[in-house]
Coordinates of C-alpha atoms and ligand atoms in Angstrom, one line a residue:
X5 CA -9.8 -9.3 -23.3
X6 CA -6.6 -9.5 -25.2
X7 CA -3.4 -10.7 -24.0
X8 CA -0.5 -8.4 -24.7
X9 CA 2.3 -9.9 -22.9
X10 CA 3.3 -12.2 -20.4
X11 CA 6.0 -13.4 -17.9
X12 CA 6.9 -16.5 -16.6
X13 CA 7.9 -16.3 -13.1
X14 CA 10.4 -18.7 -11.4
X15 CA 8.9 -18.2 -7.9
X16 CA 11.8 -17.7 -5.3
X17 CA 11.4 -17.9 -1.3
X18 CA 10.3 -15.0 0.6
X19 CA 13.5 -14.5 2.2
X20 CA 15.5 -14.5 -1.4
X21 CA 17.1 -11.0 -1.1
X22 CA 18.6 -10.0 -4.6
X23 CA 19.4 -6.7 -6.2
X24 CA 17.5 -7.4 -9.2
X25 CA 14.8 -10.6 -9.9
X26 CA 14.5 -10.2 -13.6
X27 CA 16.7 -13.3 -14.5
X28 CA 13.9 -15.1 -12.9
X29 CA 11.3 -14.0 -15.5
X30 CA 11.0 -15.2 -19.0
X31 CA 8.9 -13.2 -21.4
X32 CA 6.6 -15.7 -23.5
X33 CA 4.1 -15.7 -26.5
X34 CA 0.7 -14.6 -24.6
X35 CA -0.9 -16.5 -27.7
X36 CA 1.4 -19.6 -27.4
X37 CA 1.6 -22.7 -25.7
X38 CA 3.0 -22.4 -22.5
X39 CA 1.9 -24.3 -20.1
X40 CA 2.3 -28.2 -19.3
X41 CA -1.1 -30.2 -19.6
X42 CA -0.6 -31.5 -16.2
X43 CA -0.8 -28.0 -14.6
X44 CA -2.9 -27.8 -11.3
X45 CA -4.1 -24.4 -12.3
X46 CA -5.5 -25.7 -15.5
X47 CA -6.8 -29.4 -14.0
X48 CA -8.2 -28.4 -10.9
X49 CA -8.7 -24.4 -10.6
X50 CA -5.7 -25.1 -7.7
X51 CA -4.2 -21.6 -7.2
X52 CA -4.9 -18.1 -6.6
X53 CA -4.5 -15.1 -8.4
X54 CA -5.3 -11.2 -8.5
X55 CA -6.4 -8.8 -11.4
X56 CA -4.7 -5.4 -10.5
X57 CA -6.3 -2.1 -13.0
X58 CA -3.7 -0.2 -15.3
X59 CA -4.6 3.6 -15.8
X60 CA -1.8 5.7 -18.0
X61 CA 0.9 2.7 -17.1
X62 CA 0.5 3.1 -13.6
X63 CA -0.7 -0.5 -11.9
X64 CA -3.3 0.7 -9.1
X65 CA -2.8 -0.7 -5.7
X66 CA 0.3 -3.2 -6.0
X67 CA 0.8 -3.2 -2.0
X68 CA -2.9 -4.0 -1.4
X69 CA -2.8 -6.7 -4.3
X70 CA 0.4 -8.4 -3.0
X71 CA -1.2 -8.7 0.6
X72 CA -4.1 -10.4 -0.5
X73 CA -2.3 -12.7 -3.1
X74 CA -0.1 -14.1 0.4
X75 CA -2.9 -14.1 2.0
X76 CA -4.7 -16.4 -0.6
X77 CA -2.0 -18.2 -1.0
X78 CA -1.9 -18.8 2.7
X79 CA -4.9 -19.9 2.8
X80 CA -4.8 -22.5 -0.2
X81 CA -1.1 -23.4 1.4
X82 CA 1.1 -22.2 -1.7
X83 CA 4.6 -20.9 0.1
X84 CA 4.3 -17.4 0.4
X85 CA 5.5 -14.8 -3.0
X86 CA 7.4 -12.9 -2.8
X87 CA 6.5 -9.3 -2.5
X88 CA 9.8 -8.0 -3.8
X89 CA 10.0 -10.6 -6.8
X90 CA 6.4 -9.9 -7.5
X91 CA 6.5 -6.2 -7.4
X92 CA 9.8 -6.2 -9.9
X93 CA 7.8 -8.5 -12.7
X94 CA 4.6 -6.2 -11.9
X95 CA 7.0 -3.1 -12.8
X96 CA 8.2 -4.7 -16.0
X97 CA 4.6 -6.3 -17.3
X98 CA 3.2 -2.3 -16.6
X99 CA 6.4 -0.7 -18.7
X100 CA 4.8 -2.3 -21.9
X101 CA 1.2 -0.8 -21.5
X102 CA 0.4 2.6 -23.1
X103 CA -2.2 5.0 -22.2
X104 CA -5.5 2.9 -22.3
X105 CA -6.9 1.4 -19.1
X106 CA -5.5 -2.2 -19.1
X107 CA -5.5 -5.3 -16.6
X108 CA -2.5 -6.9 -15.1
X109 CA -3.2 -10.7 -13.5
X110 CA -0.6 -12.5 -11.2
X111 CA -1.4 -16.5 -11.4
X112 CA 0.3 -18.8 -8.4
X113 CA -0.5 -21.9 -9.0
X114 CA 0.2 -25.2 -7.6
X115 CA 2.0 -26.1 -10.5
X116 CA 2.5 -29.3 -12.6
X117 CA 1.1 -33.0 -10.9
X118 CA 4.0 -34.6 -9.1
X119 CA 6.2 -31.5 -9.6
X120 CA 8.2 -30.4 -7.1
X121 CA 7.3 -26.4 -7.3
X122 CA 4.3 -23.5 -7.6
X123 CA 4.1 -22.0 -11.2
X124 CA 3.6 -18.5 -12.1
X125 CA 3.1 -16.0 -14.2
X126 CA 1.8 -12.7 -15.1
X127 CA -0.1 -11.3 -18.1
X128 CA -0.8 -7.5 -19.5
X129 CA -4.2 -7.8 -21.3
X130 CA -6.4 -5.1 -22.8
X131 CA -9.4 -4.1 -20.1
X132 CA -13.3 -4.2 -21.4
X133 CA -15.4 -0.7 -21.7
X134 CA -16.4 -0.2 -18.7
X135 CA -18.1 3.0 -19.2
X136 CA -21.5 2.4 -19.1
X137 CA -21.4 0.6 -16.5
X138 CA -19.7 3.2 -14.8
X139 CA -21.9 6.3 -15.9
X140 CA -25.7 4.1 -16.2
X141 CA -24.6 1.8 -13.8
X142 CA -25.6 -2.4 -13.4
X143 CA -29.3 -4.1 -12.8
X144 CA -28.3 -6.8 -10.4
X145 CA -30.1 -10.0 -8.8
X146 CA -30.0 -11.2 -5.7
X147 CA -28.5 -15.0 -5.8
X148 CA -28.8 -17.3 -2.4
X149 CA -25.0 -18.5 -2.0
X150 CA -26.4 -21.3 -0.6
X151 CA -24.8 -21.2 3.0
X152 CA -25.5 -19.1 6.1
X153 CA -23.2 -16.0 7.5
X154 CA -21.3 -18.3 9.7
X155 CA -20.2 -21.2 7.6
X156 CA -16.6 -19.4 6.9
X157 CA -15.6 -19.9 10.5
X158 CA -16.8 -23.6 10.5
X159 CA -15.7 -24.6 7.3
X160 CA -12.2 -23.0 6.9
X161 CA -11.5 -25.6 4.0
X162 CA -14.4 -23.9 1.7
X163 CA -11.6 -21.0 1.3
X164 CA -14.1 -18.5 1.3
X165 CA -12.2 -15.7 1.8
X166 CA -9.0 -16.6 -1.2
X167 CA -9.0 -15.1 -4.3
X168 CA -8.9 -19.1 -5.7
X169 CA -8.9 -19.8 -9.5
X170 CA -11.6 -21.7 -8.9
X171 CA -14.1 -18.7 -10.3
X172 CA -17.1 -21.5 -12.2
X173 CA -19.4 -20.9 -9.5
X174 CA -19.1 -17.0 -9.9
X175 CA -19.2 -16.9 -13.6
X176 CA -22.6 -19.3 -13.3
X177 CA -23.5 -17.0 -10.9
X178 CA -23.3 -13.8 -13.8
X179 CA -24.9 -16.2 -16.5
X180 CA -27.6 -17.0 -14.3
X181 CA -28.0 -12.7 -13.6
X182 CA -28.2 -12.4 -17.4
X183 CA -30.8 -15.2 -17.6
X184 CA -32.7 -13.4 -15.7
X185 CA -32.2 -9.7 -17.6
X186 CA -30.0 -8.4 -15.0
X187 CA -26.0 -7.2 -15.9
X188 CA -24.7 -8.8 -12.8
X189 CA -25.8 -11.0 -9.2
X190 CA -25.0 -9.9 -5.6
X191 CA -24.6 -12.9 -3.7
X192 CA -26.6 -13.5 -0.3
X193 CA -26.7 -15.9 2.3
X194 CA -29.6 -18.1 2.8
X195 CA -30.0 -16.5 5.6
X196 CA -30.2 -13.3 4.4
X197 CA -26.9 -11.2 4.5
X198 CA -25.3 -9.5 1.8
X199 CA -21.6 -11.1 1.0
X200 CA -20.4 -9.7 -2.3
X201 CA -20.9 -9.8 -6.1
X202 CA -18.8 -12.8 -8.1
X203 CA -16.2 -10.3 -9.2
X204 CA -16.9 -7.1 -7.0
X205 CA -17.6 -5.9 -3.4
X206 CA -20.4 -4.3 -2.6
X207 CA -20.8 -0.6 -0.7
X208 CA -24.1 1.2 0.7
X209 CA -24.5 4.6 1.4
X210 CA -27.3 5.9 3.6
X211 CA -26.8 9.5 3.8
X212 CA -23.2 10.7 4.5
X213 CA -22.5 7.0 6.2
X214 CA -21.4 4.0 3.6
X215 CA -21.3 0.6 4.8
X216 CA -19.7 -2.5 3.4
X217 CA -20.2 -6.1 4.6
X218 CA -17.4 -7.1 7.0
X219 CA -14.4 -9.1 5.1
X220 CA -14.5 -11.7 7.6
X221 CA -18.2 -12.8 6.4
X222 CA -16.5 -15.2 3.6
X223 CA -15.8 -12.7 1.1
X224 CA -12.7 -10.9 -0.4
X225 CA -11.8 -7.8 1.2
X226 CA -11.7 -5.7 -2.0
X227 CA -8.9 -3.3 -2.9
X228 CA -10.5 -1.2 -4.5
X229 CA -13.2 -1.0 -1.4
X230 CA -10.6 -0.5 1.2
X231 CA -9.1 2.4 -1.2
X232 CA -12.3 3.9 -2.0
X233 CA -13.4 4.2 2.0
X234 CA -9.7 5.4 2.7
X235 CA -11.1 8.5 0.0
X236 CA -14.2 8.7 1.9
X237 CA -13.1 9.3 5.3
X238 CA -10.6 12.5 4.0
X239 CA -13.7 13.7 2.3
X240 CA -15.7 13.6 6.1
X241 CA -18.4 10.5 5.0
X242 CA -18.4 7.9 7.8
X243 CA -17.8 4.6 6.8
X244 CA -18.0 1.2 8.2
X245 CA -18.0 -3.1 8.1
X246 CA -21.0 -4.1 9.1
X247 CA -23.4 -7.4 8.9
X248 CA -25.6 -6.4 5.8
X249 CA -28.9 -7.3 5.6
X250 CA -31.0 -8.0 2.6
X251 CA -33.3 -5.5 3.0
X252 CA -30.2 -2.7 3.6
X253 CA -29.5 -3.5 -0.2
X254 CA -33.1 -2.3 -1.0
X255 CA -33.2 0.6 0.9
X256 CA -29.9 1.9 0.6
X257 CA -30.5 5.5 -1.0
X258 CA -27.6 4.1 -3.3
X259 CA -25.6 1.0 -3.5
X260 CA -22.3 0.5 -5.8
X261 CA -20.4 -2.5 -7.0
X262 CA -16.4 -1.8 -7.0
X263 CA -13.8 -3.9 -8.3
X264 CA -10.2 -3.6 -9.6
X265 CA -11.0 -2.8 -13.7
X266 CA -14.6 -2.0 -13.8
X267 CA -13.9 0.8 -10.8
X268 CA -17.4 2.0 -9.4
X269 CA -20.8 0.9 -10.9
X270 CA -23.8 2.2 -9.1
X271 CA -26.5 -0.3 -8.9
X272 CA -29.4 0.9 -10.7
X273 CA -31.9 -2.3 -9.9
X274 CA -31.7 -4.7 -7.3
X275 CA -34.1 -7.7 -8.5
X276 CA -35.5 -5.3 -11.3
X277 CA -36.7 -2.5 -8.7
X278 CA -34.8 0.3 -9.7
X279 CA -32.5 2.3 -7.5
X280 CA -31.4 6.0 -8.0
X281 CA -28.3 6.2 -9.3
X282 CA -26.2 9.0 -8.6
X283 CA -24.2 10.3 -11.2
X284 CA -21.9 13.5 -9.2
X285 CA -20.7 11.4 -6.7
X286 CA -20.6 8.0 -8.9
X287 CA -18.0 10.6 -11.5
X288 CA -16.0 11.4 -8.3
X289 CA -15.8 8.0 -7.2
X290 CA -14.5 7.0 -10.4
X291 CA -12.2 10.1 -10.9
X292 CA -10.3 9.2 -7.6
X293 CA -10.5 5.7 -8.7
X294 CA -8.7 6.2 -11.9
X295 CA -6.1 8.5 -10.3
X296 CA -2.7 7.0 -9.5
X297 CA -2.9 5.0 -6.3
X298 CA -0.4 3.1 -4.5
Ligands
PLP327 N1 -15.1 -10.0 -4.6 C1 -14.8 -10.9 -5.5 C2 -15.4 -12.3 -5.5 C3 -13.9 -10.6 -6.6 O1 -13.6 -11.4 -7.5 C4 -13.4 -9.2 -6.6 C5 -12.5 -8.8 -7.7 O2 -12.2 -9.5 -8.6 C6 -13.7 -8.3 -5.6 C7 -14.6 -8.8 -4.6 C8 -13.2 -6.9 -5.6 O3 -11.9 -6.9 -5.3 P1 -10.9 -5.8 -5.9 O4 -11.5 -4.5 -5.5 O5 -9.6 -6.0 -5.2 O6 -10.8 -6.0 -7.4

C-alpha cells in the first residue's frame, strides 16, 4: 500500500467545541520523517487505531469507526478523540482521493516517552486488489489463539477487544496460514470457539439465518459486520451473536470473512476442505458493501 497523504493531528479534549478544527492539522510528507524516535506507537505498539474503506471518495462508516476508536482508546486509557475533530480531518484526508477504492487509517497513540500528550495522525493510502478474494474467495486455517472463551472477562488487561497497534501476533498469525498454503487463519480458542480472523470478522450462514460470534468473546466488533447484518435484516435473513463452535465453521453451508478494505471474502476452505462458495449472494454482499454507507 502506498501513502498518499497525511495529517498530523493536534488531539483536542472531547469537550473542545470549535467551528472549524483544521488549524489543528498539519499536512506532512507521507514519505518523510515525521515522527520522534521515542514515539510509544513506534517503541511499544502503545496505541490504537482504525482502517476505514474509501469507495468513489466517500469514507465508509465514519460514525461506526469513531465509536470503536473511543472505545479502544478507552480501553488502552488514551483520553477520549474527539468525534468532531476526527470526523473534520477524516473529511479533509477523503477530499484528496479520486475514484479508486482507497484506505484511510486514524493512529492515537500514546505519544513520545516522557511527553506530556497522545499523538495522532491520519494517512490516505492506495487499498490492495481485493478482487479475487472477493469473487474466488480465501482458503483459511484454523489457528488455536491459545486461550479459552472466557479469558476476556478475567483478564481485562489482555485488551482483547481494542483495535491496539500491537498487530505482530496477527500478522504471525497470516504468515503462519501461508506456511501452511492457506490465504488467511481464523483464530479459535483452545477450547474450541470461533473468535475472529487477524484482520477480519467472521459470519456463518446456515440457510436464511447468519450467525457471527458475539463481540464480547474478545474480539472486535467489526464494522463492516454490524453494517452488513443491518443489510441482512431489511432483506428478511435472520441474523444473530452467538457462541461459535468449531465444528459450525465446518458445516456452515457458507462462511465469509468481512473487513473494512477487503469487503466480503467467502471462505472457500477451512483447513484445506473446501467450502461452496456462493458467488450471487457473495456479488450482493459486496455491491451493498461498496455502496455509500454512513
Ligand atoms: N477483527 C480484527 C482483528 C480486525 O483487525 C478487523 C479489521 O481490521 C476486523 C475484525 C474487522 O473490522 P472492520 O469490519 O471494522 O474492518
Amino acid at each position: 500500500m502506498a501513502l498518499l497523504f497525511a495529517l498530523v493531528i493536534d488531539p483536542v479534549a472531547s469537550d473542545d467545541r470549535r467551528e472549524t478544527y483544521s488549524a489543528t492539522f498539519t499536512a506532512v510528507d507521507p514519505d518523510g520523517p515525521v515522527l520522534p524516535l521515542g514515539e510509544l506507537s513506534a517503541q511499544r505498539g502503545d496505541g490504537v487505531f482504525e482502517s476505514i474503506g474509501v469507495v468513489d471518495g466517500h469514507p465508509q462508516e465514519v460514525g461506526p469507526h469513531l465509536e470503536r476508536l473511543a472505545h479502544s482508546a478507552r480501553l488502552v486509557d488514551l483520553p477520549a478523540p474527539n468525534p468532531e475533530q476526527w470526523r473534520e480531518a477524516i473529511a479533509r484526508v477523503a477530499a484528496e482521493a479520486g475514484e479508486e477504492e482507497l484506505v484511510i487509517k486514524l493512529i492515537l497513540s500514546r505519544g513520545v516517552e516522557q511527553g506530556s500528550s497522545p499523538t495522532a495522525w491520519i494517512t490516505l493510502a492506495t487499498a490492495p486488489d481485493n478482487v479475487v478474494a472477493r469473487t474466488d474467495g480465501v482458503g483459511v486455517v484454523t489457528l488455536d489463539r491459545g486461550y479459552q472463551l472466557d479469558v476476556p472477562g478475567r483478564a481485562p488487561w489482555l485488551l482483547l477487544g481494542a483495535k491496539t497497534l500491537s498487530y505482530a501476533v496477527n500478522m504471525a498469525a497470516i504468515r503462519e496460514a501461508k506456511r501452511r498454503g492457506a490465504d488467511d487463519a481464523v483464530f479459535v480458542t483452545s477450547d474450541g470457539y470461533v473468535l475472529e480472523a487477524p484482520t477480519a470478522s467472521v459470519i456463518l450462514r446456515f440457510g436464511d439465518r447468519f450467525v457471527t460470534p458475539e463481540p464480547n468473546a474478545g474480539i472486535l466488533h467489526g464494522t463492516t459486520q454490524l453494517s452488513l447484518f443491518a443489510y441482512l435484516d431489511r432483506r428478511g435473513f435472520a441474523t444473530a451473536y452467538e457462541a461459535v463452535l468449531l465444528s459450525d465453521l465446518r458445516t456452515a453451508d457458507a462462511a465469509w470473512l468481512l473487513s473494512s478494505v477487503r469487503l466480503a471474502a467467502p471462505i472457500s476452505a477451512v483447513d484445506g476442505v473446501e467450502k461452496a462458495v456462493d458467488r450471487a449472494l457473495t456479488d450482493e454482499l459486496n455491491a451493498y458493501l461498496l455502496s455509500p454507507r454512513n
